[in-house]
mmCIF file with all atom_site columns, C-alpha atoms in Angstrom:
data_model
loop_
_atom_site.group_PDB
_atom_site.id
_atom_site.type_symbol
_atom_site.label_atom_id
_atom_site.label_alt_id
_atom_site.label_comp_id
_atom_site.label_asym_id
_atom_site.label_entity_id
_atom_site.label_seq_id
_atom_site.pdbx_PDB_ins_code
_atom_site.Cartn_x
_atom_site.Cartn_y
_atom_site.Cartn_z
_atom_site.occupancy
_atom_site.B_iso_or_equiv
_atom_site.pdbx_formal_charge
_atom_site.auth_seq_id
_atom_site.auth_comp_id
_atom_site.auth_asym_id
_atom_site.auth_atom_id
_atom_site.pdbx_PDB_model_num
ATOM 1   C CA . SER A 1 1   ? -17.984 44.306  -5.694  1.00 43.00 ? 1   SER A CA 1
ATOM 2   C CA . SER A 1 2   ? -18.889 42.008  -8.698  1.00 43.00 ? 2   SER A CA 1
ATOM 3   C CA . GLY A 1 3   ? -17.166 38.635  -9.626  1.00 44.00 ? 3   GLY A CA 1
ATOM 4   C CA . GLY A 1 4   ? -14.663 38.106  -12.022 1.00 44.00 ? 4   GLY A CA 1
ATOM 5   C CA . SER A 1 5   ? -13.445 35.144  -14.383 1.00 42.00 ? 5   SER A CA 1
ATOM 6   C CA . SER A 1 6   ? -10.571 33.140  -13.741 1.00 43.00 ? 6   SER A CA 1
ATOM 7   C CA . GLY A 1 7   ? -9.207  30.141  -15.932 1.00 44.00 ? 7   GLY A CA 1
ATOM 8   C CA . GLY A 1 8   ? -12.457 30.062  -17.874 1.00 45.00 ? 8   GLY A CA 1
ATOM 9   C CA . CYS A 1 9   ? -14.670 29.966  -14.672 1.00 45.00 ? 9   CYS A CA 1
ATOM 10  C CA . PHE A 1 10  ? -17.057 32.775  -14.084 1.00 42.00 ? 10  PHE A CA 1
ATOM 11  C CA . ILE A 1 11  ? -18.052 33.753  -10.382 1.00 42.00 ? 11  ILE A CA 1
ATOM 12  C CA . GLY A 1 12  ? -20.494 36.205  -10.248 1.00 44.00 ? 12  GLY A CA 1
ATOM 13  C CA . GLY A 1 13  ? -22.535 37.599  -7.514  1.00 42.00 ? 13  GLY A CA 1
ATOM 14  C CA . SER A 1 14  ? -22.013 39.708  -4.350  1.00 42.00 ? 14  SER A CA 1
ATOM 15  C CA . SER A 1 15  ? -19.538 39.248  -1.787  1.00 42.00 ? 15  SER A CA 1
ATOM 16  C CA . SER A 1 16  ? -21.570 41.080  0.829   1.00 44.00 ? 16  SER A CA 1
ATOM 17  C CA . SER A 1 17  ? -22.534 39.015  3.785   1.00 44.00 ? 17  SER A CA 1
ATOM 18  C CA . SER A 1 18  ? -26.294 40.255  3.129   1.00 45.00 ? 18  SER A CA 1
ATOM 19  C CA . ALA A 1 19  ? -26.402 38.164  -0.133  1.00 46.00 ? 19  ALA A CA 1
ATOM 20  C CA . PRO A 1 20  ? -28.917 35.285  -0.015  1.00 49.00 ? 20  PRO A CA 1
ATOM 21  C CA . LEU A 1 21  ? -27.540 31.952  1.218   1.00 44.00 ? 21  LEU A CA 1
ATOM 22  C CA . ALA A 1 22  ? -28.438 29.975  -1.924  1.00 48.00 ? 22  ALA A CA 1
ATOM 23  C CA . SER A 1 23  ? -26.432 32.588  -4.105  1.00 48.00 ? 23  SER A CA 1
ATOM 24  C CA . ARG A 1 24  ? -23.379 32.168  -1.549  1.00 44.00 ? 24  ARG A CA 1
ATOM 25  C CA . ARG A 1 25  ? -23.648 28.579  -2.018  1.00 43.00 ? 25  ARG A CA 1
ATOM 26  C CA . ALA A 1 26  ? -23.714 28.755  -5.833  1.00 46.00 ? 26  ALA A CA 1
ATOM 27  C CA . ALA A 1 27  ? -20.595 30.848  -5.717  1.00 42.00 ? 27  ALA A CA 1
ATOM 28  C CA . ILE A 1 28  ? -18.827 28.482  -3.426  1.00 41.00 ? 28  ILE A CA 1
ATOM 29  C CA . THR A 1 29  ? -19.787 25.544  -5.295  1.00 42.00 ? 29  THR A CA 1
ATOM 30  C CA . THR A 1 30  ? -18.737 27.069  -8.665  1.00 45.00 ? 30  THR A CA 1
ATOM 31  C CA . GLY A 1 31  ? -15.656 28.085  -7.150  1.00 45.00 ? 31  GLY A CA 1
ATOM 32  C CA . ILE A 1 32  ? -14.909 24.909  -5.939  1.00 41.00 ? 32  ILE A CA 1
ATOM 33  C CA . GLY A 1 33  ? -15.554 23.367  -9.045  1.00 44.00 ? 33  GLY A CA 1
ATOM 34  C CA . CYS A 1 34  ? -13.428 25.629  -11.150 1.00 43.00 ? 34  CYS A CA 1
ATOM 35  C CA . ALA A 1 35  ? -10.643 25.285  -8.550  1.00 42.00 ? 35  ALA A CA 1
ATOM 36  C CA . LEU A 1 36  ? -10.824 21.320  -8.928  1.00 42.00 ? 36  LEU A CA 1
ATOM 37  C CA . SER A 1 37  ? -10.956 21.639  -12.765 1.00 46.00 ? 37  SER A CA 1
ATOM 38  C CA . SER A 1 38  ? -8.077  24.110  -13.289 1.00 47.00 ? 38  SER A CA 1
ATOM 39  C CA . GLY A 1 39  ? -6.050  22.100  -10.543 1.00 49.00 ? 39  GLY A CA 1
ATOM 40  C CA . ALA A 1 40  ? -6.348  18.784  -12.027 1.00 47.00 ? 40  ALA A CA 1
ATOM 41  C CA . PRO A 1 41  ? -3.439  18.914  -14.435 1.00 51.00 ? 41  PRO A CA 1
ATOM 42  C CA . ALA A 1 42  ? -1.267  20.013  -11.368 1.00 51.00 ? 42  ALA A CA 1
ATOM 43  C CA . ALA A 1 43  ? -2.456  17.185  -9.282  1.00 49.00 ? 43  ALA A CA 1
ATOM 44  C CA . ALA A 1 44  ? -1.661  14.655  -12.107 1.00 52.00 ? 44  ALA A CA 1
ATOM 45  C CA . ALA A 1 45  ? 1.838   16.082  -12.793 1.00 59.00 ? 45  ALA A CA 1
ATOM 46  C CA . ARG A 1 46  ? 2.555   15.619  -8.948  1.00 65.00 ? 46  ARG A CA 1
ATOM 47  C CA . LYS A 1 47  ? 5.578   13.606  -8.645  1.00 73.00 ? 47  LYS A CA 1
ATOM 48  C CA . PRO A 1 48  ? 5.693   10.531  -6.307  1.00 71.00 ? 48  PRO A CA 1
ATOM 49  C CA . SER A 1 49  ? 7.387   10.863  -3.035  1.00 78.00 ? 49  SER A CA 1
ATOM 50  C CA . PRO A 1 50  ? 11.013  9.402   -2.811  1.00 88.00 ? 50  PRO A CA 1
ATOM 51  C CA . PRO A 1 51  ? 11.575  6.007   -1.334  1.00 93.00 ? 51  PRO A CA 1
ATOM 52  C CA . GLN A 1 52  ? 11.235  6.118   2.284   1.00 94.00 ? 52  GLN A CA 1
ATOM 53  C CA . PRO A 1 53  ? 12.980  3.702   4.987   1.00 95.00 ? 53  PRO A CA 1
ATOM 54  C CA . VAL A 1 54  ? 10.919  0.791   6.274   1.00 96.00 ? 54  VAL A CA 1
ATOM 55  C CA . THR A 1 55  ? 10.750  0.697   10.120  1.00 95.00 ? 55  THR A CA 1
ATOM 56  C CA . ASP A 1 56  ? 9.424   -1.747  12.621  1.00 92.00 ? 56  ASP A CA 1
ATOM 57  C CA . ARG A 1 57  ? 6.558   -1.336  15.374  1.00 86.00 ? 57  ARG A CA 1
ATOM 58  C CA . ASN A 1 58  ? 9.302   0.384   17.351  1.00 90.00 ? 58  ASN A CA 1
ATOM 59  C CA . GLY A 1 59  ? 10.477  2.773   14.743  1.00 92.00 ? 59  GLY A CA 1
ATOM 60  C CA . ALA A 1 60  ? 13.941  1.019   14.122  1.00 94.00 ? 60  ALA A CA 1
ATOM 61  C CA . GLY A 1 61  ? 14.920  0.553   10.594  1.00 95.00 ? 61  GLY A CA 1
ATOM 62  C CA . VAL A 1 62  ? 14.481  -2.777  8.929   1.00 94.00 ? 62  VAL A CA 1
ATOM 63  C CA . THR A 1 63  ? 17.473  -4.298  6.957   1.00 95.00 ? 63  THR A CA 1
ATOM 64  C CA . GLU A 1 64  ? 16.877  -7.121  4.371   1.00 93.00 ? 64  GLU A CA 1
ATOM 65  C CA . THR A 1 65  ? 19.298  -9.399  6.173   1.00 92.00 ? 65  THR A CA 1
ATOM 66  C CA . ALA A 1 66  ? 17.755  -8.995  9.622   1.00 92.00 ? 66  ALA A CA 1
ATOM 67  C CA . TRP A 1 67  ? 14.203  -9.415  8.367   1.00 91.00 ? 67  TRP A CA 1
ATOM 68  C CA . LEU A 1 68  ? 15.138  -12.656 6.422   1.00 90.00 ? 68  LEU A CA 1
ATOM 69  C CA . SER A 1 69  ? 17.134  -14.094 9.323   1.00 88.00 ? 69  SER A CA 1
ATOM 70  C CA . ALA A 1 70  ? 14.261  -13.576 11.708  1.00 87.00 ? 70  ALA A CA 1
ATOM 71  C CA . ASP A 1 71  ? 11.463  -16.092 12.413  1.00 77.00 ? 71  ASP A CA 1
ATOM 72  C CA . HIS A 1 72  ? 8.479   -14.386 10.387  1.00 71.00 ? 72  HIS A CA 1
ATOM 73  C CA . SER A 1 73  ? 6.280   -17.263 10.362  1.00 66.00 ? 73  SER A CA 1
ATOM 74  C CA . ARG A 1 74  ? 3.220   -14.898 10.793  1.00 70.00 ? 74  ARG A CA 1
ATOM 75  C CA . ALA A 1 75  ? 2.674   -11.769 8.848   1.00 74.00 ? 75  ALA A CA 1
ATOM 76  C CA . GLU A 1 76  ? 4.098   -8.741  10.773  1.00 80.00 ? 76  GLU A CA 1
ATOM 77  C CA . LEU A 1 77  ? 3.283   -5.194  9.998   1.00 89.00 ? 77  LEU A CA 1
ATOM 78  C CA . VAL A 1 78  ? 5.926   -2.540  9.227   1.00 94.00 ? 78  VAL A CA 1
ATOM 79  C CA . LEU A 1 79  ? 5.545   1.036   8.614   1.00 95.00 ? 79  LEU A CA 1
ATOM 80  C CA . GLY A 1 80  ? 6.327   1.967   5.078   1.00 93.00 ? 80  GLY A CA 1
ATOM 81  C CA . LEU A 1 81  ? 5.188   4.300   2.415   1.00 90.00 ? 81  LEU A CA 1
ATOM 82  C CA . ASP A 1 82  ? 3.782   7.572   4.181   1.00 88.00 ? 82  ASP A CA 1
ATOM 83  C CA . GLY A 1 83  ? 4.109   5.864   7.568   1.00 91.00 ? 83  GLY A CA 1
ATOM 84  C CA . ASP A 1 84  ? 1.198   3.493   6.524   1.00 94.00 ? 84  ASP A CA 1
ATOM 85  C CA . PRO A 1 85  ? 1.180   -0.175  7.782   1.00 96.00 ? 85  PRO A CA 1
ATOM 86  C CA . TYR A 1 86  ? 2.334   -2.752  5.415   1.00 96.00 ? 86  TYR A CA 1
ATOM 87  C CA . PHE A 1 87  ? 3.044   -6.516  5.407   1.00 93.00 ? 87  PHE A CA 1
ATOM 88  C CA . LEU A 1 88  ? 6.516   -7.390  4.018   1.00 91.00 ? 88  LEU A CA 1
ATOM 89  C CA . LEU A 1 89  ? 6.146   -10.797 2.105   1.00 87.00 ? 89  LEU A CA 1
ATOM 90  C CA . THR A 1 90  ? 8.711   -13.463 1.838   1.00 86.00 ? 90  THR A CA 1
ATOM 91  C CA . GLU A 1 91  ? 9.007   -16.402 -0.309  1.00 83.00 ? 91  GLU A CA 1
ATOM 92  C CA . THR A 1 92  ? 10.997  -19.756 0.054   1.00 82.00 ? 92  THR A CA 1
ATOM 93  C CA . VAL A 1 93  ? 13.333  -20.560 -2.795  1.00 82.00 ? 93  VAL A CA 1
ATOM 94  C CA . ARG A 1 94  ? 14.178  -24.216 -2.953  1.00 80.00 ? 94  ARG A CA 1
ATOM 95  C CA . PRO A 1 95  ? 17.290  -24.519 -5.088  1.00 76.00 ? 95  PRO A CA 1
ATOM 96  C CA . ALA A 1 96  ? 17.526  -27.623 -7.489  1.00 73.00 ? 96  ALA A CA 1
ATOM 97  C CA . ALA A 1 97  ? 19.688  -30.547 -6.533  1.00 68.00 ? 97  ALA A CA 1
ATOM 98  C CA . GLY A 1 98  ? 23.315  -30.266 -7.480  1.00 65.00 ? 98  GLY A CA 1
ATOM 99  C CA . SER A 1 99  ? 25.434  -32.714 -9.434  1.00 65.00 ? 99  SER A CA 1
ATOM 100 C CA . GLU A 1 100 ? 25.838  -34.981 -6.497  1.00 71.00 ? 100 GLU A CA 1
ATOM 101 C CA . GLY A 1 101 ? 22.088  -35.261 -5.881  1.00 66.00 ? 101 GLY A CA 1
ATOM 102 C CA . GLU A 1 102 ? 22.197  -33.016 -2.864  1.00 73.00 ? 102 GLU A CA 1
ATOM 103 C CA . ALA A 1 103 ? 19.726  -30.226 -2.577  1.00 71.00 ? 103 ALA A CA 1
ATOM 104 C CA . ALA A 1 104 ? 20.952  -27.027 -0.999  1.00 75.00 ? 104 ALA A CA 1
ATOM 105 C CA . PRO A 1 105 ? 18.832  -25.849 1.899   1.00 80.00 ? 105 PRO A CA 1
ATOM 106 C CA . PRO A 1 106 ? 15.966  -23.560 1.036   1.00 79.00 ? 106 PRO A CA 1
ATOM 107 C CA . THR A 1 107 ? 16.311  -19.764 1.481   1.00 83.00 ? 107 THR A CA 1
ATOM 108 C CA . ARG A 1 108 ? 13.892  -17.007 1.801   1.00 85.00 ? 108 ARG A CA 1
ATOM 109 C CA . ARG A 1 109 ? 13.684  -13.856 -0.258  1.00 88.00 ? 109 ARG A CA 1
ATOM 110 C CA . LEU A 1 110 ? 11.631  -10.762 -0.026  1.00 89.00 ? 110 LEU A CA 1
ATOM 111 C CA . LEU A 1 111 ? 9.164   -10.114 -2.739  1.00 89.00 ? 111 LEU A CA 1
ATOM 112 C CA . GLU A 1 112 ? 9.607   -7.088  -4.839  1.00 92.00 ? 112 GLU A CA 1
ATOM 113 C CA . TYR A 1 113 ? 6.320   -5.577  -3.326  1.00 93.00 ? 113 TYR A CA 1
ATOM 114 C CA . ALA A 1 114 ? 4.642   -5.209  0.093   1.00 94.00 ? 114 ALA A CA 1
ATOM 115 C CA . ILE A 1 115 ? 0.827   -5.229  0.736   1.00 94.00 ? 115 ILE A CA 1
ATOM 116 C CA . LYS A 1 116 ? -0.858  -2.406  2.352   1.00 96.00 ? 116 LYS A CA 1
ATOM 117 C CA . ALA A 1 117 ? -2.897  -3.352  5.510   1.00 96.00 ? 117 ALA A CA 1
ATOM 118 C CA . GLU A 1 118 ? -5.639  -1.140  4.503   1.00 96.00 ? 118 GLU A CA 1
ATOM 119 C CA . CYS A 1 119 ? -9.069  -2.688  3.393   1.00 96.00 ? 119 CYS A CA 1
ATOM 120 C CA . THR A 1 120 ? -10.200 -1.362  0.258   1.00 96.00 ? 120 THR A CA 1
ATOM 121 C CA . HIS A 1 121 ? -13.896 -1.197  1.407   1.00 96.00 ? 121 HIS A CA 1
ATOM 122 C CA . LEU A 1 122 ? -13.788 1.438   4.211   1.00 94.00 ? 122 LEU A CA 1
ATOM 123 C CA . GLY A 1 123 ? -10.086 1.548   5.299   1.00 92.00 ? 123 GLY A CA 1
ATOM 124 C CA . CYS A 1 124 ? -10.070 -0.745  8.365   1.00 94.00 ? 124 CYS A CA 1
ATOM 125 C CA . LEU A 1 125 ? -6.737  -2.400  9.215   1.00 94.00 ? 125 LEU A CA 1
ATOM 126 C CA . VAL A 1 126 ? -6.655  -5.941  7.798   1.00 95.00 ? 126 VAL A CA 1
ATOM 127 C CA . GLN A 1 127 ? -5.199  -8.798  9.761   1.00 92.00 ? 127 GLN A CA 1
ATOM 128 C CA . GLU A 1 128 ? -3.693  -12.047 8.755   1.00 88.00 ? 128 GLU A CA 1
ATOM 129 C CA . ASP A 1 129 ? -6.544  -14.559 8.390   1.00 83.00 ? 129 ASP A CA 1
ATOM 130 C CA . VAL A 1 130 ? -6.185  -17.090 11.164  1.00 74.00 ? 130 VAL A CA 1
ATOM 131 C CA . ALA A 1 131 ? -8.215  -19.666 9.147   1.00 72.00 ? 131 ALA A CA 1
ATOM 132 C CA . LEU A 1 132 ? -5.480  -19.643 6.628   1.00 65.00 ? 132 LEU A CA 1
ATOM 133 C CA . LEU A 1 133 ? -2.246  -19.821 8.612   1.00 61.00 ? 133 LEU A CA 1
ATOM 134 C CA . ALA A 1 134 ? -1.753  -23.773 7.851   1.00 60.00 ? 134 ALA A CA 1
ATOM 135 C CA . GLY A 1 135 ? -2.517  -23.115 4.311   1.00 67.00 ? 135 GLY A CA 1
ATOM 136 C CA . PRO A 1 136 ? -1.431  -20.584 1.545   1.00 73.00 ? 136 PRO A CA 1
ATOM 137 C CA . GLY A 1 137 ? -2.310  -17.551 3.802   1.00 81.00 ? 137 GLY A CA 1
ATOM 138 C CA . GLY A 1 138 ? -4.323  -14.583 3.329   1.00 90.00 ? 138 GLY A CA 1
ATOM 139 C CA . PHE A 1 139 ? -5.728  -11.373 5.104   1.00 93.00 ? 139 PHE A CA 1
ATOM 140 C CA . ALA A 1 140 ? -9.157  -10.776 6.535   1.00 93.00 ? 140 ALA A CA 1
ATOM 141 C CA . CYS A 1 141 ? -10.968 -7.554  7.384   1.00 95.00 ? 141 CYS A CA 1
ATOM 142 C CA . PRO A 1 142 ? -12.376 -7.562  11.025  1.00 92.00 ? 142 PRO A CA 1
ATOM 143 C CA . CYS A 1 143 ? -14.802 -4.862  10.259  1.00 94.00 ? 143 CYS A CA 1
ATOM 144 C CA . HIS A 1 144 ? -17.130 -6.144  7.485   1.00 93.00 ? 144 HIS A CA 1
ATOM 145 C CA . GLY A 1 145 ? -15.813 -9.541  6.660   1.00 92.00 ? 145 GLY A CA 1
ATOM 146 C CA . SER A 1 146 ? -13.887 -8.833  3.294   1.00 95.00 ? 146 SER A CA 1
ATOM 147 C CA . LYS A 1 147 ? -11.140 -11.579 2.619   1.00 94.00 ? 147 LYS A CA 1
ATOM 148 C CA . TYR A 1 148 ? -8.011  -11.500 0.528   1.00 94.00 ? 148 TYR A CA 1
ATOM 149 C CA . ASP A 1 149 ? -5.754  -14.151 -0.459  1.00 91.00 ? 149 ASP A CA 1
ATOM 150 C CA . ALA A 1 150 ? -2.032  -14.159 0.214   1.00 89.00 ? 150 ALA A CA 1
ATOM 151 C CA . THR A 1 151 ? -1.499  -11.612 -2.833  1.00 90.00 ? 151 THR A CA 1
ATOM 152 C CA . GLY A 1 152 ? -4.136  -9.336  -1.672  1.00 92.00 ? 152 GLY A CA 1
ATOM 153 C CA . ALA A 1 153 ? -6.868  -10.282 -4.156  1.00 92.00 ? 153 ALA A CA 1
ATOM 154 C CA . VAL A 1 154 ? -10.305 -10.022 -2.987  1.00 94.00 ? 154 VAL A CA 1
ATOM 155 C CA . THR A 1 155 ? -11.835 -13.410 -2.412  1.00 93.00 ? 155 THR A CA 1
ATOM 156 C CA . ARG A 1 156 ? -14.997 -12.235 -0.530  1.00 93.00 ? 156 ARG A CA 1
ATOM 157 C CA . GLY A 1 157 ? -16.289 -8.846  -0.621  1.00 90.00 ? 157 GLY A CA 1
ATOM 158 C CA . PRO A 1 158 ? -17.585 -6.297  0.231   1.00 95.00 ? 158 PRO A CA 1
ATOM 159 C CA . ALA A 1 159 ? -14.076 -5.053  -0.630  1.00 95.00 ? 159 ALA A CA 1
ATOM 160 C CA . PRO A 1 160 ? -14.220 -3.698  -4.128  1.00 96.00 ? 160 PRO A CA 1
ATOM 161 C CA . ALA A 1 161 ? -10.523 -3.972  -5.198  1.00 95.00 ? 161 ALA A CA 1
ATOM 162 C CA . PRO A 1 162 ? -7.395  -5.703  -4.013  1.00 95.00 ? 162 PRO A CA 1
ATOM 163 C CA . LEU A 1 163 ? -5.106  -4.426  -1.157  1.00 96.00 ? 163 LEU A CA 1
ATOM 164 C CA . GLY A 1 164 ? -2.754  -1.845  -2.637  1.00 95.00 ? 164 GLY A CA 1
ATOM 165 C CA . ILE A 1 165 ? 1.054   -2.542  -2.932  1.00 95.00 ? 165 ILE A CA 1
ATOM 166 C CA . ALA A 1 166 ? 4.388   -0.565  -2.799  1.00 95.00 ? 166 ALA A CA 1
ATOM 167 C CA . ARG A 1 167 ? 7.584   -1.505  -4.069  1.00 95.00 ? 167 ARG A CA 1
ATOM 168 C CA . VAL A 1 168 ? 10.227  -2.694  -1.651  1.00 95.00 ? 168 VAL A CA 1
ATOM 169 C CA . THR A 1 169 ? 13.943  -2.311  -2.341  1.00 95.00 ? 169 THR A CA 1
ATOM 170 C CA . ALA A 1 170 ? 17.139  -2.884  -0.449  1.00 94.00 ? 170 ALA A CA 1
ATOM 171 C CA . ARG A 1 171 ? 19.707  0.107   -0.429  1.00 94.00 ? 171 ARG A CA 1
ATOM 172 C CA . GLU A 1 172 ? 23.158  -0.628  -1.060  1.00 91.00 ? 172 GLU A CA 1
ATOM 173 C CA . PRO A 1 173 ? 25.454  -1.127  0.777   1.00 91.00 ? 173 PRO A CA 1
ATOM 174 C CA . ASP A 1 174 ? 23.782  -1.321  4.114   1.00 94.00 ? 174 ASP A CA 1
ATOM 175 C CA . GLY A 1 175 ? 20.653  -3.463  3.010   1.00 93.00 ? 175 GLY A CA 1
ATOM 176 C CA . ALA A 1 176 ? 18.107  -1.055  4.737   1.00 96.00 ? 176 ALA A CA 1
ATOM 177 C CA . LEU A 1 177 ? 14.563  -1.530  3.390   1.00 96.00 ? 177 LEU A CA 1
ATOM 178 C CA . LEU A 1 178 ? 13.045  1.279   1.326   1.00 96.00 ? 178 LEU A CA 1
ATOM 179 C CA . MET A 1 179 ? 9.547   1.401   0.076   1.00 96.00 ? 179 MET A CA 1
ATOM 180 C CA . SER A 1 180 ? 8.185   3.552   -2.667  1.00 95.00 ? 180 SER A CA 1
ATOM 181 C CA . ALA A 1 181 ? 4.794   3.946   -4.694  1.00 94.00 ? 181 ALA A CA 1
ATOM 182 C CA . TRP A 1 182 ? 4.348   1.088   -7.306  1.00 92.00 ? 182 TRP A CA 1
ATOM 183 C CA . GLU A 1 183 ? 4.485   2.136   -10.766 1.00 91.00 ? 183 GLU A CA 1
ATOM 184 C CA . GLY A 1 184 ? 3.703   0.113   -13.777 1.00 88.00 ? 184 GLY A CA 1
ATOM 185 C CA . ASP A 1 185 ? 1.933   -3.193  -14.334 1.00 88.00 ? 185 ASP A CA 1
ATOM 186 C CA . ASP A 1 186 ? 0.682   -4.820  -11.061 1.00 87.00 ? 186 ASP A CA 1
ATOM 187 C CA . PRO A 1 187 ? 3.338   -7.747  -10.409 1.00 87.00 ? 187 PRO A CA 1
ATOM 188 C CA . ARG A 1 188 ? 0.315   -9.922  -8.896  1.00 83.00 ? 188 ARG A CA 1
ATOM 189 C CA . ARG A 1 189 ? -0.985  -10.300 -12.310 1.00 81.00 ? 189 ARG A CA 1
ATOM 190 C CA . ARG A 1 190 ? 1.999   -11.858 -14.003 1.00 70.00 ? 190 ARG A CA 1
ATOM 191 C CA . ALA A 1 191 ? 1.793   -15.286 -15.149 1.00 45.00 ? 191 ALA A CA 1
#
């Protein structure tokens, strides 16, 4: 039987198993190329997955109140978007002194994003950088030595890009943390 045309791609030749290997390879390569080029708009139109619950290492759901009340002096992994490991980030908020000169005690809050714990070089699981624990913090890849600052920006290669991020929100009214794909400008680039 002879080949046909589909979506502007022509795949010719015979479907016989006696066809030369080179011809079959050419047909397969052409077919894959056509499938990829015609499927590109569908892939681009794919909707991001809905927000997913954040769970701890034991699979239990994580709430904003529980996370902020626990001592997370070291970065801890949670499972987030698509079951991938992420670091939840907090910052300390120091309120201004009141009218009587007394400052309210500092509080912690979750940042709007979590950092994906996957090195952008070859996908190894990054860890908290022990050398930076007393300072600003950061992450290191144990496989090939890439280093990232506390925001996930590359400070030493071979990693080609910053660590990925996902949006973190607290669901109303129970405060369960949800993670979704980050859309829009990277918040780490804001001045």
